[in-house]
Coordinates of C-alpha atoms and ligand atoms in Angstrom, one line a residue:
X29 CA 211.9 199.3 -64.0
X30 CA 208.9 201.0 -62.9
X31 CA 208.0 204.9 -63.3
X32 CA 208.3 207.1 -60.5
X33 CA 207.1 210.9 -60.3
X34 CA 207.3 213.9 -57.5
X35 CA 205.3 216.9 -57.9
X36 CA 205.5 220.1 -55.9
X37 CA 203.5 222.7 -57.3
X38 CA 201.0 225.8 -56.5
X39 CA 198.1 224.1 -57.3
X40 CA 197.1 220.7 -57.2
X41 CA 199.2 218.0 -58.3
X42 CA 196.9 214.8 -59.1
X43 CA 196.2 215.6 -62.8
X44 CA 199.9 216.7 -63.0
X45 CA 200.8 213.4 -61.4
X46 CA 198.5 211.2 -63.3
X47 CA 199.8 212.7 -67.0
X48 CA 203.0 212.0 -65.8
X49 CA 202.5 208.1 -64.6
X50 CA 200.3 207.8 -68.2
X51 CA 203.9 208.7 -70.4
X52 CA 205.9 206.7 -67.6
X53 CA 203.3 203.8 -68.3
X54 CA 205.8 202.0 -70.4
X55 CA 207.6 201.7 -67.2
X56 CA 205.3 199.2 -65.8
X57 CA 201.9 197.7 -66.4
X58 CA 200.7 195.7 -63.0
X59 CA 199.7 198.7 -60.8
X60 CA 199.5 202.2 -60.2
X61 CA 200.0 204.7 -57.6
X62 CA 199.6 208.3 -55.7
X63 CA 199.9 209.8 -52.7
X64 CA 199.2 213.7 -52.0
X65 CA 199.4 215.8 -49.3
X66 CA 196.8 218.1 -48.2
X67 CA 196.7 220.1 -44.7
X68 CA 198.9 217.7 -42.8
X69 CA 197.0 214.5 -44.5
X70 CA 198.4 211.8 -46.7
X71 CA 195.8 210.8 -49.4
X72 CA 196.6 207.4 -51.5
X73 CA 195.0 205.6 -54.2
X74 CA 197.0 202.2 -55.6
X75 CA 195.8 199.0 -57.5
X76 CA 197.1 196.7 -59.7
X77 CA 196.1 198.0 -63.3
X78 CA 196.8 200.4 -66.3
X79 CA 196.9 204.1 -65.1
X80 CA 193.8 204.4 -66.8
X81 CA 191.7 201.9 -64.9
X82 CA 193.5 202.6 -61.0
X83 CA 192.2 206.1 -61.1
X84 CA 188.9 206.8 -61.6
X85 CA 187.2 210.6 -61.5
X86 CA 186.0 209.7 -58.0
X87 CA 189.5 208.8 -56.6
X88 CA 191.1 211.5 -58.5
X89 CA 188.5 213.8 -56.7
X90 CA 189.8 212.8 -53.4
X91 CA 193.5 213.1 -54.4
X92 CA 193.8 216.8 -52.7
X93 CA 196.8 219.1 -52.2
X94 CA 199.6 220.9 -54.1
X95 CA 202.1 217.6 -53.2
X96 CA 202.3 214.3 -53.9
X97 CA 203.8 210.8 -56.2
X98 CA 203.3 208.6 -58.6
X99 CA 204.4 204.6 -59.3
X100 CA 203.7 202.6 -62.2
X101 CA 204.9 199.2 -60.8
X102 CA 206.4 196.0 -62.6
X103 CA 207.3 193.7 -59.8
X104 CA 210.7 192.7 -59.3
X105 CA 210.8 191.7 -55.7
X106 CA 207.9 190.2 -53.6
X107 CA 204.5 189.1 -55.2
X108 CA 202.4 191.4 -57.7
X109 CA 199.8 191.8 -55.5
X110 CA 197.9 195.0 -54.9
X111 CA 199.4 195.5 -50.7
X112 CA 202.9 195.5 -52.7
X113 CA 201.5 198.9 -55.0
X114 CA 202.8 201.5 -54.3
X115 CA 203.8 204.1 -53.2
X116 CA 204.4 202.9 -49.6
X117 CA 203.6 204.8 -46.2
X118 CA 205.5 204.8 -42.9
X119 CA 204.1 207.1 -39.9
X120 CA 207.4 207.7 -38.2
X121 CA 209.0 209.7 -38.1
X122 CA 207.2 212.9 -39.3
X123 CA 204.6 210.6 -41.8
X124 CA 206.8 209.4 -45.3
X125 CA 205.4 207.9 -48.6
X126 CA 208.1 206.9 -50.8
X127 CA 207.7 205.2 -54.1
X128 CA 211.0 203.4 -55.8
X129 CA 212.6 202.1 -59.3
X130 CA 214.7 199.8 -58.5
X131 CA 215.4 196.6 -57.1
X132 CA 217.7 196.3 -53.3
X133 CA 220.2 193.4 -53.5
X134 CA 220.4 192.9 -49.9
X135 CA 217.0 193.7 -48.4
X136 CA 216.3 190.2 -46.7
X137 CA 219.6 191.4 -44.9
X138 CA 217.9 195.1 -44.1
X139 CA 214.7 193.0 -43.4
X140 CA 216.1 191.3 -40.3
X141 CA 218.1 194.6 -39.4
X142 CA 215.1 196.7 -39.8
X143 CA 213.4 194.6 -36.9
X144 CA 216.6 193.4 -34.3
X145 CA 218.1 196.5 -34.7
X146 CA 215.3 199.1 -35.6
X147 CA 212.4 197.8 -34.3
X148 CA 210.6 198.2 -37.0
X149 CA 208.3 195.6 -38.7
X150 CA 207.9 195.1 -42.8
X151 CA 204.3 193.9 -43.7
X152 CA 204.7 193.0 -47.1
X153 CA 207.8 190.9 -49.2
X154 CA 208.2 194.0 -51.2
X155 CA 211.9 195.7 -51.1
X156 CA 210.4 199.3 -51.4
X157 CA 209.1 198.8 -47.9
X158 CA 212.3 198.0 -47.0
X159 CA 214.0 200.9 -48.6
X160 CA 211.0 203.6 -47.3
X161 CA 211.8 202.0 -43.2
X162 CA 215.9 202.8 -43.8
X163 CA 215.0 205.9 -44.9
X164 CA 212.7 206.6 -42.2
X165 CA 215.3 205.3 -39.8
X166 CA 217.8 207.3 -40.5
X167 CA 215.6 210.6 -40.7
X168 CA 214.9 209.9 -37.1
X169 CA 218.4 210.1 -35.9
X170 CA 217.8 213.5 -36.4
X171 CA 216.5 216.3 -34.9
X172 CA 212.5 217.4 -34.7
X173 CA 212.9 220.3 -37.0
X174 CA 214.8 218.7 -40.3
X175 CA 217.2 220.8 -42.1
X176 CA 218.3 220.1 -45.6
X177 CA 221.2 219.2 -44.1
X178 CA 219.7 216.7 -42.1
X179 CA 217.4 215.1 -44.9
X180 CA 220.6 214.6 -46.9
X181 CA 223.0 213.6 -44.0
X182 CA 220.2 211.0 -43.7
X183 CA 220.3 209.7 -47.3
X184 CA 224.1 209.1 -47.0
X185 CA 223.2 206.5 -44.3
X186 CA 220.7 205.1 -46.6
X187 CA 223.7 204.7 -49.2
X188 CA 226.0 203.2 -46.7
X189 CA 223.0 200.2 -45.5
X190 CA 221.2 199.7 -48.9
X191 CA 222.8 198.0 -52.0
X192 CA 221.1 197.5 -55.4
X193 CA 220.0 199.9 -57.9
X194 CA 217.5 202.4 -57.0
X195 CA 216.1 206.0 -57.7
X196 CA 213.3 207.4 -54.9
X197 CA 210.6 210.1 -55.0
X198 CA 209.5 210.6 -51.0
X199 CA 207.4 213.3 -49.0
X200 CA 208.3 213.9 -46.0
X201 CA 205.0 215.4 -43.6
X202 CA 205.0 219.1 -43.7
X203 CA 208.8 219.3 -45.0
X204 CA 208.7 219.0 -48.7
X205 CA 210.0 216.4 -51.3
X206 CA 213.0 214.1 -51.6
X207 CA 214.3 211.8 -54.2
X208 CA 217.4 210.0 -54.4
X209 CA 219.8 207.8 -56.9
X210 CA 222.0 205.1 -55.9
X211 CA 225.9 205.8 -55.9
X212 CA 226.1 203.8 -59.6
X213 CA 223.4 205.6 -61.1
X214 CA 221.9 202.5 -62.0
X215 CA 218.2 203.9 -62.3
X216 CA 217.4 207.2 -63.7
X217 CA 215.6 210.1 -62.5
X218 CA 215.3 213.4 -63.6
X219 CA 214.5 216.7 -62.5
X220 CA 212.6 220.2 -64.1
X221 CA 211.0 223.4 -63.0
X222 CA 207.6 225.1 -64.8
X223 CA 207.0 228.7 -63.9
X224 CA 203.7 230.0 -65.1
X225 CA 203.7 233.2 -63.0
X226 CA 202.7 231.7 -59.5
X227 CA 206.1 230.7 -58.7
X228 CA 208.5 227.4 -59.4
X229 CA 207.1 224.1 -59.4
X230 CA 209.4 221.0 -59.6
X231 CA 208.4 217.8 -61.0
X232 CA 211.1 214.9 -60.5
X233 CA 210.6 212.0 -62.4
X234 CA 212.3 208.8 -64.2
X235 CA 212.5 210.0 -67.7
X236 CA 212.0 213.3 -69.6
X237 CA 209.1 212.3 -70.8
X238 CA 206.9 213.2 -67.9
X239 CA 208.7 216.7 -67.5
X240 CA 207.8 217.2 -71.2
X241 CA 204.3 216.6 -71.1
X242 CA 203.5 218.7 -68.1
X243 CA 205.5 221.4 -69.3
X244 CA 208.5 221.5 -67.2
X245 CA 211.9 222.2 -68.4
X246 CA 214.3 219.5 -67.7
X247 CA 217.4 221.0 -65.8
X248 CA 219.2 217.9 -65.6
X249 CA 219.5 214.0 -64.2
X250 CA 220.2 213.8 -60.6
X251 CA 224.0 212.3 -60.2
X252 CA 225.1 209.0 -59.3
X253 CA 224.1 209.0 -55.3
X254 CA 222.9 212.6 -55.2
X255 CA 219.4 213.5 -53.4
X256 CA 217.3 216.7 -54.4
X257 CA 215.0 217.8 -51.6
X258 CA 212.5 220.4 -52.6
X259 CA 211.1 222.3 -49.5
X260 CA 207.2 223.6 -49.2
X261 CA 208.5 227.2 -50.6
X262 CA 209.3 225.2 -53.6
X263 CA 213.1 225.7 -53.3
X264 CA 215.7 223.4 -54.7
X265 CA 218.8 222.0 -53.0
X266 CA 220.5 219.1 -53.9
X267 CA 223.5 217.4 -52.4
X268 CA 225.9 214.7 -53.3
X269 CA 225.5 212.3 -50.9
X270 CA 227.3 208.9 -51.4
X271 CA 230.9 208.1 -50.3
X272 CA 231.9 206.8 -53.7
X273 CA 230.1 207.5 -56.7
X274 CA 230.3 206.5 -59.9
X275 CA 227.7 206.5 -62.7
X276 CA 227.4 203.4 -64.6
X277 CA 224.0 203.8 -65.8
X278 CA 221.5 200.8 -67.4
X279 CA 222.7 200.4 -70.9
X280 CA 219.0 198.1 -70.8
X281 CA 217.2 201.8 -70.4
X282 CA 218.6 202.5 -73.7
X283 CA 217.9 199.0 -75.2
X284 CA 214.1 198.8 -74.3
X285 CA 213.1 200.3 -71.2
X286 CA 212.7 204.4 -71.7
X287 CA 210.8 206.0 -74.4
X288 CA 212.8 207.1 -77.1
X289 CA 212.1 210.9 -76.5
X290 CA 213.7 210.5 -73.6
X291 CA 217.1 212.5 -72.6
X292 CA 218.7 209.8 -69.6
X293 CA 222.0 210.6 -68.6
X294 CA 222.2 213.5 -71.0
X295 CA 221.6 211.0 -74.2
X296 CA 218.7 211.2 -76.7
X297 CA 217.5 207.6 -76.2
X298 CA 216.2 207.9 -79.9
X299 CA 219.8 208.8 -80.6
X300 CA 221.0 206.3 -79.1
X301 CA 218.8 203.3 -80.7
X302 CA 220.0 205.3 -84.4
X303 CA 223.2 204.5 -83.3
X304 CA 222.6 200.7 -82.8
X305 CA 221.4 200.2 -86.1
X306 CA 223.9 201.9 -87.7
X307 CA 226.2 200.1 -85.7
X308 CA 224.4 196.7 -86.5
X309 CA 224.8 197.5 -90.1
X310 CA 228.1 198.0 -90.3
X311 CA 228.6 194.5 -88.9
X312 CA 226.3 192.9 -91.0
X313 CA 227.9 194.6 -93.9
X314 CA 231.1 193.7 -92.6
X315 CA 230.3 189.9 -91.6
X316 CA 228.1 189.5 -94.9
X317 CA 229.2 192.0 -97.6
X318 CA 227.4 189.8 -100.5
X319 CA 224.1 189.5 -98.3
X320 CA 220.8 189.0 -100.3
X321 CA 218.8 190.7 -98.1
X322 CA 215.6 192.0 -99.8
X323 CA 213.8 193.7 -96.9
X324 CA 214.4 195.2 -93.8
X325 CA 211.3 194.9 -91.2
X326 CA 210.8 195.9 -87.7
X327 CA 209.2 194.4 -85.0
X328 CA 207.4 196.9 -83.6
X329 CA 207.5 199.0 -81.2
X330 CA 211.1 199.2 -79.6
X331 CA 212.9 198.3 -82.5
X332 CA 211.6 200.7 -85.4
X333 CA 214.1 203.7 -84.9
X334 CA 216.9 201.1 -85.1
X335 CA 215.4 199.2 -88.3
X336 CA 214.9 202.1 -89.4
X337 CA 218.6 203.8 -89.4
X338 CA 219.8 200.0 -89.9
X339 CA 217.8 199.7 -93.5
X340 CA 219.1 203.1 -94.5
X341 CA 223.0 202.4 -93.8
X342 CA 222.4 198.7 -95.4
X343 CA 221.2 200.7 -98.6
X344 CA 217.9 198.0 -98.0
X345 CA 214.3 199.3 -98.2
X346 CA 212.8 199.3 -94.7
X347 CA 208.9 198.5 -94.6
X348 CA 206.5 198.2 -91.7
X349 CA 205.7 194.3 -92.4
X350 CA 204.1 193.9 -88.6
X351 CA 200.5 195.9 -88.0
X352 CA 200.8 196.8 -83.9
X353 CA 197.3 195.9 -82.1
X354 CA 197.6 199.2 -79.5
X355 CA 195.7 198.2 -77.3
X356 CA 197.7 195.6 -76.1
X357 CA 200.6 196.3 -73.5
X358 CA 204.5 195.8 -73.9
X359 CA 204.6 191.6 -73.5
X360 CA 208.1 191.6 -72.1
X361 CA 207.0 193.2 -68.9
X362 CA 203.9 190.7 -68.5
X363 CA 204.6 188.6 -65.0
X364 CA 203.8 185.4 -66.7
X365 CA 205.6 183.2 -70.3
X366 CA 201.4 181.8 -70.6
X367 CA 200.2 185.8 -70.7
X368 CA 203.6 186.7 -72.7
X369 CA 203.4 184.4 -75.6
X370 CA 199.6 184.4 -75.9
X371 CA 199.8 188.2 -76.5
X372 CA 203.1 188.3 -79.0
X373 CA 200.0 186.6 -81.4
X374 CA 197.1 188.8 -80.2
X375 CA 199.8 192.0 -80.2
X376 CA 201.5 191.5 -83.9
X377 CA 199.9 190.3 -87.5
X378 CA 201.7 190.1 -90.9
X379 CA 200.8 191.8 -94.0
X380 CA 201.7 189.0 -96.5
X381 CA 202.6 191.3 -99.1
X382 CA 205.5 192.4 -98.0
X383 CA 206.9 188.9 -97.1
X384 CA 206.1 187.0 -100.1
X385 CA 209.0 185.5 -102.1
X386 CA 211.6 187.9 -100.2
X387 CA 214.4 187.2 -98.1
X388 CA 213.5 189.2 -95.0
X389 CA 215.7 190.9 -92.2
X390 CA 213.4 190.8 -88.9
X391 CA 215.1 194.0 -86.6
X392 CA 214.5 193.5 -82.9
X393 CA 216.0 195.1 -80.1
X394 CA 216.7 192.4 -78.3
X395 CA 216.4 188.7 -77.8
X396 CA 215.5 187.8 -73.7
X397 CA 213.3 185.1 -73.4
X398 CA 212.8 184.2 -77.5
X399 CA 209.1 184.7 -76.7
X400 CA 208.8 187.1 -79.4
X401 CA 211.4 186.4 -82.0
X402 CA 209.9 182.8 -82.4
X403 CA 206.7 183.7 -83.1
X404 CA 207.5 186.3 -85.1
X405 CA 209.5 184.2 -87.8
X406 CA 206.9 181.7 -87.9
X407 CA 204.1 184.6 -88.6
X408 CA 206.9 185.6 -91.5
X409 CA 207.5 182.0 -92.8
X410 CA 203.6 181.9 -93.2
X411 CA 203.0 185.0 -94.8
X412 CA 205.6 183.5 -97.6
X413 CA 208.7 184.7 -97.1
X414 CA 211.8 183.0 -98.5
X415 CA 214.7 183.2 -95.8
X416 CA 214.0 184.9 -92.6
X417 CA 217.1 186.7 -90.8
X418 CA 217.0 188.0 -87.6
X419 CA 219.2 191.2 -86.3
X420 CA 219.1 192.2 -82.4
X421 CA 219.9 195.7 -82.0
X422 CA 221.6 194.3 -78.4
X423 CA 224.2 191.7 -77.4
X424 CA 222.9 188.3 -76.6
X425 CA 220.9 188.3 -72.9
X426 CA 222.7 185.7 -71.4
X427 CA 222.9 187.0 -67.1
X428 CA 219.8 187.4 -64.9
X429 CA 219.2 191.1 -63.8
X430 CA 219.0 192.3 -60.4
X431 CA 218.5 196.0 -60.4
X432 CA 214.8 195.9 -61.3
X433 CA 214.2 194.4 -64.5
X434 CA 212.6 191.2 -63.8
X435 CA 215.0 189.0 -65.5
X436 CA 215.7 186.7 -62.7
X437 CA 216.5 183.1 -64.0
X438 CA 219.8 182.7 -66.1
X439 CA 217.7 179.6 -67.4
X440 CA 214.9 181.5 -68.6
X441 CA 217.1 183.7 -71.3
X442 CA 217.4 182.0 -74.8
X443 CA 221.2 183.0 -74.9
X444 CA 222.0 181.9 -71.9
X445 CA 225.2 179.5 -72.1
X446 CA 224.6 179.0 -76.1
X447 CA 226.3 180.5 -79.2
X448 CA 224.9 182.9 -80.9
X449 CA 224.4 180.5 -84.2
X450 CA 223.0 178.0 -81.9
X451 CA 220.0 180.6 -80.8
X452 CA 219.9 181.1 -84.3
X453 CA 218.8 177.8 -84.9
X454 CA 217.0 177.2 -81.8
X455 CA 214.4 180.8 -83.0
X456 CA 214.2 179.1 -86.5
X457 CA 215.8 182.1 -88.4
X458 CA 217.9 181.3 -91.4
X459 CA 220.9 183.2 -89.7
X460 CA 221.0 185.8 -87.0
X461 CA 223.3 188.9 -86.6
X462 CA 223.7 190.3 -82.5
X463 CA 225.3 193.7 -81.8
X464 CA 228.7 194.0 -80.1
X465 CA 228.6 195.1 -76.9
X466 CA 231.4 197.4 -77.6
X467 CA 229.5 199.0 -80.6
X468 CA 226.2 199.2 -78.2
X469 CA 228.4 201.5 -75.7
X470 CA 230.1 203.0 -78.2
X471 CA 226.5 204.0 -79.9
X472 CA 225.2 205.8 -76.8
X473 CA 229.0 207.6 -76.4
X474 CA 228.5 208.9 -79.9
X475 CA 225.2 210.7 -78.1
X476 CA 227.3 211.9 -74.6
X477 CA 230.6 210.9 -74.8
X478 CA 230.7 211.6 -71.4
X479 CA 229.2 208.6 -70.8
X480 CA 232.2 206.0 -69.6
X481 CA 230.7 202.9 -67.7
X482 CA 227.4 201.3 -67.7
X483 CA 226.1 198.4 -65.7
X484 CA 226.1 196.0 -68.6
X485 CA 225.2 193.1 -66.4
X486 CA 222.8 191.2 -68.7
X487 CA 225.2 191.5 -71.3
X488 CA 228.2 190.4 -69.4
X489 CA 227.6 188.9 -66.1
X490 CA 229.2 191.8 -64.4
X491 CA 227.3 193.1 -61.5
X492 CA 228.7 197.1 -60.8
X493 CA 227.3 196.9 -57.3
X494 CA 230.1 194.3 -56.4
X495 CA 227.6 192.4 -53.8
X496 CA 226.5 189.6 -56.1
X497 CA 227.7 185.9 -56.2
X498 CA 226.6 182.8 -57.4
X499 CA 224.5 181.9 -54.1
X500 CA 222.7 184.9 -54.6
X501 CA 222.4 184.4 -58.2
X502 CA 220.8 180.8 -57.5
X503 CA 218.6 182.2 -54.4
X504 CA 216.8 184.2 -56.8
X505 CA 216.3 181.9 -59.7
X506 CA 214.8 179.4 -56.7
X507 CA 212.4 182.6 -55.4
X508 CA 211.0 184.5 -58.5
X509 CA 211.8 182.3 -61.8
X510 CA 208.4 181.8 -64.1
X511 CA 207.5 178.6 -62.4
X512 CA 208.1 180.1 -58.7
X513 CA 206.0 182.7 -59.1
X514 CA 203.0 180.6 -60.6
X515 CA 203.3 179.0 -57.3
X516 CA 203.3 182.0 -54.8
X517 CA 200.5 184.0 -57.2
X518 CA 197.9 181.8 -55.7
X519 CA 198.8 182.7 -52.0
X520 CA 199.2 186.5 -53.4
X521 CA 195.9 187.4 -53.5
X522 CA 194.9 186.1 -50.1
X523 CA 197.0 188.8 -48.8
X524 CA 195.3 191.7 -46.8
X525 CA 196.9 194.7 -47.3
X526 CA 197.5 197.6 -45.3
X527 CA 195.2 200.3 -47.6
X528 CA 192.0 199.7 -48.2
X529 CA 191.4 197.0 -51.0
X530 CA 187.4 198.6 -52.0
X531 CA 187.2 195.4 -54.8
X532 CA 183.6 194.7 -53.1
X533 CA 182.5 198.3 -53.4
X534 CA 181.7 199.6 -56.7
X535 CA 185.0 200.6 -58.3
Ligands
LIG604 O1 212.8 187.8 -76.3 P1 211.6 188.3 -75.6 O2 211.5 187.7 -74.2 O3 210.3 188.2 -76.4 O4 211.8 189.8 -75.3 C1 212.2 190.8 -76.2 C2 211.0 191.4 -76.8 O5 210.2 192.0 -75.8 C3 210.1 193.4 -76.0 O6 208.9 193.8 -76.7 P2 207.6 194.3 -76.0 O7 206.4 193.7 -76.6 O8 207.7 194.1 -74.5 O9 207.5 195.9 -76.2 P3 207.6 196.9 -77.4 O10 206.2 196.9 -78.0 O11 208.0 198.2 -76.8 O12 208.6 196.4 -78.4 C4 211.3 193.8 -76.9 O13 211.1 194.9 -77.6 C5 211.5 192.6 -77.7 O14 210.6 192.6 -78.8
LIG605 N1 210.7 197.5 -61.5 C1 210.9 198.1 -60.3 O1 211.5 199.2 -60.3 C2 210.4 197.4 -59.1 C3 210.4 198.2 -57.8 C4 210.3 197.2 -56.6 N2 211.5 196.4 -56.5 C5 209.0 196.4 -56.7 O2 209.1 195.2 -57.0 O3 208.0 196.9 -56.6
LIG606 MG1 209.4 194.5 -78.8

């Protein structure tokens, strides 16, 4: 899950772009992006950091035009080196930069196409590139002067050759801005307007978030397969463009990924997490009715609005027992279990008092790797308390992910072919309560009942794209599990890329 963001405005777009990638930052950690447009010129700056530390006042000075997009990356295909940033540039036809959320299923396959058929080469392992050079592709089949028409006619083909989940932000030279979202809907993106008396602006983005804090109005989340193209007059048209949509969202987005002032899919993410803990609750209740739970404590961030609403249904107090170092980024997201576990320490510290002697309920809201939920109920044991229970505001984790959250290797995931009592055990907590994954649905229909089907796939093994098997399954454990990627990191960084890497010039 990276961030993406697409800005046409009437003045220019780089601070716009760069407040936008700073609320998306949750989104992803290892690099940052932007391309503009100014006068018939692309204009990039990308690097592997925080937001904060890619773009300095220099860069940003050189960031011209009333165009452009923005990537916050966390790596889910290729390496996490800095030529894999994005967003990604392809000169024909027309000149395109395209940045993606996402992950393609088949893009090795679209690799080899992409040059036997094509003729057109890939420089990097990263699937974006990939997705940018079908895109491009199938522009050129058109004519010289593109039509909406055309751009969309375009991204049906794109739909037909690329499988996965993805949502994409692109400019197109001279012709305006594009974004699409695969036929499930896997990945979200959003779109709003801002009028402030020069005419519309239209900022497209992954989550609300970045529409709220530049001021746009959200009109709603682009549909299961549908592109928006924005032209230079700043004109909307949108088109549905797949053969056979069907939304089936991330339930994970809802879980952990967006911010919980979010709206994805036309559900209050904050709404939605209330919902889980009420829903947790009741099945505590209902699985424990004499429980002797003291406390209820969060570990923060993620879980609190869940904790929270959990505590209050339970009739428990809720406390904040875990001080948050902020300073320190989301350690889920981190590429490597060394970084991850190191930083669960640095990230979290008990405040004894509210441990001592009590029989405490730790509220997560979720269990992947166990990185954090061992550590945590070790930190509690120490700061005295008397039985440690754990609650995950999700279903066990038990199926790799392949639609962009780096969850690769079935063997990495705690719950992965064990009971839910025998995790229990295995994180040291006196007993452990998961949520149904009926009741998670059910707690984001009780925001949008509209909402039918969801890609569940950690949850349940059930991939909604239809295109994944066990070969594949094992293929990518083999390429991009913990220990595989310690191995490739090494040759990473003697990549060159194709932007300019200025690492020996003062940055
Ligand atoms: O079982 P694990 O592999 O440890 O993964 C699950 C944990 O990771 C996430 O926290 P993270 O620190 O990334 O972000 P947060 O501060 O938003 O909760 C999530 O909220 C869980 O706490
Ligand atoms: N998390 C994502 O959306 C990743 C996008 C893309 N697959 C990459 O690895 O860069
Ligand atoms: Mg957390």
């Amino acid at each position: 899950m990276c961030g993406i963001v697409g800005l046409m405005a009437k003045q220019a777009v780089n601070q716009g772009i760069y407040d936008a990638l700073t609320v998306l930052q949750h989104r992803g950690q290892d690099a940052a992006g932007m391309m503009t447009w100014h006068e018939g010129r692309f204009l990039l700056r990308k690097s592997n950091g925080l937001v904060r530390d890619v773009f300095h006042t220099r860069h940003m000075a050189r960031l011209k035009g009333n165009l452009g997009i923005g990537h916050v990356r966390y790596p889910t295909a290729g390496s996490s080196s800095e030529a894999e940033s994005q967003p990604f540039y392809v000169n024909s036809p027309y000149g395109i930069s395209l940045a993606h959320n996402g992950n393609l299923t088949n893009s090795e396959q679209l690799k080899q196409e992409l040059f036997s058929s094509d003729l057109r080469h890939i420089n990097t392992s990263s699937d974006s590139e990939v997705l940018l050079n079908v895109f491009a592709h199938e522009l050129g089949k058109q004519g010289l002067h593109l039509e909406p028409g055309d751009i969309f006619d375009a991204v049906r083909r794109v739909h037909r050759r690329c499988k996965g989940g993805y949502a994409a932000v692109a400019i197109i030279n001279g012709v305006g801005l594009v974004a699409f979202r695969d036929p499930n809907g896997i990945r979200p993106v959003v779109f709003g307007t801002r009028d402030e008396g020069v005419g519309q602006e239209v900022m497209i983005a992954s989550e609300s978030v970045a529409l709220d804090v530049g001021g746009f109005e959200l009109h709603r989340d682009l549909d299961p397969g549908e592109a928006i193209f924005v032209d230079m007059a700043g004109e909307i048209h949108t088109q549905q463009c797949a053969d056979r949509p069907s939304l089936a969202p991330c339930i994970f987005e809802h879980v952990y990924l967006a911010r919980p002032d979010s709206i994805l899919d036309g559900a209050y993410v904050y709404g939605t997490r209330m919902q889980m803990g009420r829903k947790l609750g009741d099945r505590i209740q209902a699985e424990w009715p004499e429980h002797d739970i003291d406390v209820v404590i969060p570990i923060p961030d993620t879980s609190r609005t869940s904790a929270l609403e959990l505590a209050q249904h339970l009739g428990v107090t809720y406390r904040e027992g875990f001080m948050k170092n902020r300073y320190i980024g989301r350690t889920f997201i981190m590429p490597g279990q060394t970084q991850r576990k190191k930083s669960v320490r640095q990230k979290l510290n008990a405040i004894d008092i509210e441990f001592k002697g009590k029989n405490v309920l730790l509220v997560d809201d979720s269990i992947v790797r166990g990185t954090t939920c061992k550590q945590i109920i070790q930190m509690a044991r120490e700061a005295g308390a008397n039985k440690v229970y754990f609650a995950s505001a999700a279903p066990p984790v038990r199926y790799p992910n392949v639609y962009g959250i780096d969850m690769p290797a079935a063997s990495e995931l705690i719950a992965h072919g064990r009971s839910e009592a025998e995790v229990g055990e295995l994180i040291g907590a006196d007993r452990i309560f998961y949520q149904d994954l009926e009741d998670l649905k059910s707690a984001c229909r009780e925001v949008n009942p509209n909402l039918e089907a969801f890609d569940c796939s950690v949850f349940d093994g059930r991939y909604v794209t239809g295109d994944i098997d066990d070969a594949y399954l094992a293929e990518l454990e083999a390429s991009r599990s913990d220990d595989a990627k310690q191995q490739q990191s090494a040759g990473d960084h003697a990549l060159v890329g194709m932007h300019n890497q200025d690492d020996d010039i003062d940055d």
